[in-house]
Coordinates of C-alpha atoms in Angstrom, one line a residue:
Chain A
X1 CA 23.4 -84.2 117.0
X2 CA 24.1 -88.2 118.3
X3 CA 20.9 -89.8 119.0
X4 CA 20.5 -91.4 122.5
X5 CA 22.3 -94.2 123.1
X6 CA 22.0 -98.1 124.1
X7 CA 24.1 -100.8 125.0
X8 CA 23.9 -103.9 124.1
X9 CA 21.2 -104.1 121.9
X10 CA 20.2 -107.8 122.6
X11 CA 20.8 -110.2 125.4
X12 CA 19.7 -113.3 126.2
X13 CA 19.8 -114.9 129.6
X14 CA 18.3 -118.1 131.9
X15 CA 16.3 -116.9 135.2
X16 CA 17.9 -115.6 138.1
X17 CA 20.8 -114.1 136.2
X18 CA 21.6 -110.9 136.5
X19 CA 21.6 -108.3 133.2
X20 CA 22.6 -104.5 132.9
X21 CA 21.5 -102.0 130.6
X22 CA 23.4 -98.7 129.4
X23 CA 22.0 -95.3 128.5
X24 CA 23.7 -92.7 126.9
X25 CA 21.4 -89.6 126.7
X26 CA 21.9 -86.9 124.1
X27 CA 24.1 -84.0 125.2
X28 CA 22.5 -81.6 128.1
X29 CA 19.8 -83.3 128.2
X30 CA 18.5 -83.5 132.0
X31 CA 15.8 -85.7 131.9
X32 CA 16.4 -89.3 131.2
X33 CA 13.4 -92.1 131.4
X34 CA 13.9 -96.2 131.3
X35 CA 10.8 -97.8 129.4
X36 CA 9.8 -101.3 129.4
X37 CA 8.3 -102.7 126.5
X38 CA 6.7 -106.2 126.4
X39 CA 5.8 -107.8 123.2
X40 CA 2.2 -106.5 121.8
X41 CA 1.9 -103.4 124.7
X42 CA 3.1 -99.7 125.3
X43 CA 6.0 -98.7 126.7
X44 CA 5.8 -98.5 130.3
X45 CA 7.3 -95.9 132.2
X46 CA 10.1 -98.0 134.8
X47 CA 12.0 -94.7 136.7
X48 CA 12.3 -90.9 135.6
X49 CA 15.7 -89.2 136.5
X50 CA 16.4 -85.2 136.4
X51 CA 19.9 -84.7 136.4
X52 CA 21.3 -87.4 138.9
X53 CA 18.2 -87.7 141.5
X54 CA 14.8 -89.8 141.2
X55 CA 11.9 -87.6 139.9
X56 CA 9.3 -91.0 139.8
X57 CA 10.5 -94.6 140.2
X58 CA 7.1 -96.3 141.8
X59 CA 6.2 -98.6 138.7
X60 CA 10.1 -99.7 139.2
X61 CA 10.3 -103.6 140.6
X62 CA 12.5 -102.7 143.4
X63 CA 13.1 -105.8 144.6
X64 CA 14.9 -106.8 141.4
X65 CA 15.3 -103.7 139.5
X66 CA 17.6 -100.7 140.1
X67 CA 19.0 -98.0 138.4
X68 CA 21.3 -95.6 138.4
X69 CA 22.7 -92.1 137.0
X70 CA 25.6 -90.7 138.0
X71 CA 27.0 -87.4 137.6
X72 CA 23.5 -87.0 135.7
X73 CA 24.6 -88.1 132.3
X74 CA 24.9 -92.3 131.6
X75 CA 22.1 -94.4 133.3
X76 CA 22.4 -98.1 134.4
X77 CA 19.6 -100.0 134.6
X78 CA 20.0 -103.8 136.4
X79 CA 17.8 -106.1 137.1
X80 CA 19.1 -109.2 139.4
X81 CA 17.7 -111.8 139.6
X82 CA 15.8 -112.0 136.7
X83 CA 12.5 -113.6 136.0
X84 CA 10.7 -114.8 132.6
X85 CA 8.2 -112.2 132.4
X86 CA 11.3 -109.5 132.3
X87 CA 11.8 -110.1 128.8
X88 CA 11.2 -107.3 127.1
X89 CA 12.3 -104.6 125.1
X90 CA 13.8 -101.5 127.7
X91 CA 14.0 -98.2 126.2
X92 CA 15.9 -95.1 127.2
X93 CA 14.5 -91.7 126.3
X94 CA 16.0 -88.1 127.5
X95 CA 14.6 -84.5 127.0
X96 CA 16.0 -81.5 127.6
X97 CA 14.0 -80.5 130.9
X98 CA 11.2 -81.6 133.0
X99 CA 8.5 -79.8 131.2
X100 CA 6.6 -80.6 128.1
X101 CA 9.4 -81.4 125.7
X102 CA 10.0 -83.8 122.9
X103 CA 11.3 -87.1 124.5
X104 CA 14.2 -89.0 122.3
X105 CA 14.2 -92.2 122.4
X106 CA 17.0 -94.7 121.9
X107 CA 16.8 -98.0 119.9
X108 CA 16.3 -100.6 123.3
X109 CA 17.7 -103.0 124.3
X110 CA 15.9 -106.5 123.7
X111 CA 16.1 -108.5 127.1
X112 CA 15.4 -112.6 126.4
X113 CA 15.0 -114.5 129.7
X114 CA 15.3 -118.5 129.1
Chain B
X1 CA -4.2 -90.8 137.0
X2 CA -4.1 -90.8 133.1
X3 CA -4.5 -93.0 130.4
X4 CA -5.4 -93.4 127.0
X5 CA -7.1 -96.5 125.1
X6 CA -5.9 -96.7 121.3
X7 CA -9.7 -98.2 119.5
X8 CA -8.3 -101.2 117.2
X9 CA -4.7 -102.9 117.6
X10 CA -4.1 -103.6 113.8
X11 CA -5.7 -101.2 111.0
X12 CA -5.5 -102.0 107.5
X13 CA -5.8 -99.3 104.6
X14 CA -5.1 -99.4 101.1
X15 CA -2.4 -97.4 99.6
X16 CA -3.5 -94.0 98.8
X17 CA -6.4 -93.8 101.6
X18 CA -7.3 -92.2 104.0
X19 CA -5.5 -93.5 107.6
X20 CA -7.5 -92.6 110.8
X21 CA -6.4 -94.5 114.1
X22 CA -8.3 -93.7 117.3
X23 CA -7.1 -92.5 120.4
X24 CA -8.9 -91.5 123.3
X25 CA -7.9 -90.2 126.8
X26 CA -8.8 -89.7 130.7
X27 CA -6.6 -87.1 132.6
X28 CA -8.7 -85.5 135.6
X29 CA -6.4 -82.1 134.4
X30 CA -5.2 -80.7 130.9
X31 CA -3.4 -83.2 129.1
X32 CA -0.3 -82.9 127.1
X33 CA -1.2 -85.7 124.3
X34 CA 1.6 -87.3 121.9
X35 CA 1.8 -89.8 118.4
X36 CA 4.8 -92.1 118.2
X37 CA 5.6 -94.0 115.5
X38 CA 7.4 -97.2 115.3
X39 CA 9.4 -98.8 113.0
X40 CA 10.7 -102.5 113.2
X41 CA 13.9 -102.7 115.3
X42 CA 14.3 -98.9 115.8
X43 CA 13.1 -96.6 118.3
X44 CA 9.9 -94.3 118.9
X45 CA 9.9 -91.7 116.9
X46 CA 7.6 -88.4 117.6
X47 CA 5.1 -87.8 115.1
X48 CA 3.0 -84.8 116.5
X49 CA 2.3 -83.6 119.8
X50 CA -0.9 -81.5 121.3
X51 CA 0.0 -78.9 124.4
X52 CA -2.0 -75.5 124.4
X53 CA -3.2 -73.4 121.5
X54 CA -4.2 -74.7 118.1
X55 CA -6.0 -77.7 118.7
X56 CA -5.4 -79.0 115.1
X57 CA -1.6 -79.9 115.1
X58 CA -0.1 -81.2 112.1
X59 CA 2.9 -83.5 112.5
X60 CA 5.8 -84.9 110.3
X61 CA 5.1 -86.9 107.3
X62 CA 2.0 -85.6 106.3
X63 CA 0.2 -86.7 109.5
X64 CA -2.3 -84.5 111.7
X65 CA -4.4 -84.8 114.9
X66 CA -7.1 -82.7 116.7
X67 CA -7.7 -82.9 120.1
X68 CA -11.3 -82.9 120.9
X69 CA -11.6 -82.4 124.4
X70 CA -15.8 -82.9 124.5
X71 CA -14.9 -86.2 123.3
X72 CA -11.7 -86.7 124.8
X73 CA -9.9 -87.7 121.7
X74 CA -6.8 -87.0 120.2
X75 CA -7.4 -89.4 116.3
X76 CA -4.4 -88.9 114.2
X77 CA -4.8 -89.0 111.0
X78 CA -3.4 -88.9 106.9
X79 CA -5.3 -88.1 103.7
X80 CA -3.4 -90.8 101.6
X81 CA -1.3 -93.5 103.1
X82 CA 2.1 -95.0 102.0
X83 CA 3.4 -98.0 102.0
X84 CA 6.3 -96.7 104.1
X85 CA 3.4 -96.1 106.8
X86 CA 3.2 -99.3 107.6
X87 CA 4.3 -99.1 111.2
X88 CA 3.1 -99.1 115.1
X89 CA 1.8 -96.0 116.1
X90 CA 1.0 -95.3 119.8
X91 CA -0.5 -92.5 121.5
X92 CA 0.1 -90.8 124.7
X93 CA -0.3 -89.0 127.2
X94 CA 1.5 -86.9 129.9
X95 CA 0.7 -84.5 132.5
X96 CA 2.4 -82.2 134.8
X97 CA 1.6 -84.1 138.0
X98 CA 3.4 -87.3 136.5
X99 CA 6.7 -85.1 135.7
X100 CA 5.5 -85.5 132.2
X101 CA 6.6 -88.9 132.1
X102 CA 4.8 -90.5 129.1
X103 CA 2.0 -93.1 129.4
X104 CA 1.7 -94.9 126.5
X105 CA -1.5 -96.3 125.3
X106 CA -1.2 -100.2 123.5
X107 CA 0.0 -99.3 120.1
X108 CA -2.4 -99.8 116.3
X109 CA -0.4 -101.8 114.0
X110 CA -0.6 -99.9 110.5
X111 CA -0.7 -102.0 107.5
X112 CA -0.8 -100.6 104.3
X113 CA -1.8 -103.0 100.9
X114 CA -0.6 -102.3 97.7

């Protein structure tokens, strides 16, 4: 079974550019979760997706930050314009339903703002 | 609102001991508790996770944890560490109120001496 998927897997860019971030979940998974991770801390849970609509997306910056999934299988995630304290490592994760399952977790991508 | 405090952000054992990191939660209703492990430039990985039942649950590479709810503790723990151990490990915890979204305490940095 392919392993959730990320794309790219490291970008560096000055303030007030704009960056995307891909997610590819495993295969019928519904549920699909963006993490971000800054250096020395947790993940931190961004927005929660099941299927194509918003389940939780209130820790989500949403003045600079969105995301997307259509058709309930890739995710976007975008942040424009983007600020120093972005950089981070942003993880995708899927499950297969809402309820207490195993998350998978893809490899990140690691955001550098200069 | 949930949360868990991880006691100690780098542990040091020698090979062959015994590896205890602490992890203790608040969740005003029954947690769902979780141990990631990760390695350098990859992923989380899940180690063990606690959801009803057995309160001892024993996870994959010889790891276990017991959730103690008196104490409100969820340790994870190995008789005799490896060297391949030596990893980030981070607790968490979910709930059904949160879509069982995944919050993440601040990681223990396992390192394991020859």
């Amino acid at each position: 079974e392919a392993g959730v998927a990320q794309s790219p897997r490291y970008k560096i860019i000055e303030k007030r550019q704009s960056v995307a971030f891909w997610c590819n979940p495993i295969s019928g998974h519904a549920t699909l979760y963006w993490y971000q991770q800054i250096l020395g801390q947790g993940p931190k849970l961004l927005i929660q997706f099941q299927n194509n609509g918003v389940v939780d997306d209130s820790q989500l910056p949403k003045d600079r930050f969105s995301a997307e999934r259509l058709k309930g299988v890739d995710s976007t995630l975008k942040i424009q314009p983007a600020k120093l304290e972005d950089s981070a490592v942003y993880l995708c994760a899927s499950s297969s339903n809402a309820l207490v399952d195993e998350q998978y977790f893809g490899p990140g991508t690691r955001l550098t703002v200069t | 609102a949930q949360s868990v405090t991880q006691l100690g952000s780098h542990v040091s054992v020698s090979e062959g001991a015994l590896v205890l990191l602490r992890c203790n939660y608040s969740s005003s209703v029954p947690p769902y508790l979780f141990w990631y492990v990760q390695y350098p430039n990859q992923g989380l990985q899940l180690l063990l996770k606690y959801t009803t039942g057995a309160t001892l649950v024993k996870g994959i590479n010889g790891f276990e944890a017991e959730f103690k709810k008196s104490e409100t503790s969820f340790h994870l723990t190995k008789p005799s560490a490896h060297m391949s151990d030596a990893a980030e490990y981070f607790c968490a915890v979910s709930v059904a109120e949160s879509g069982y979204a995944l919050n993440f305490g601040k990681g223990t940095s396992l390192l394991v001496t020859p």
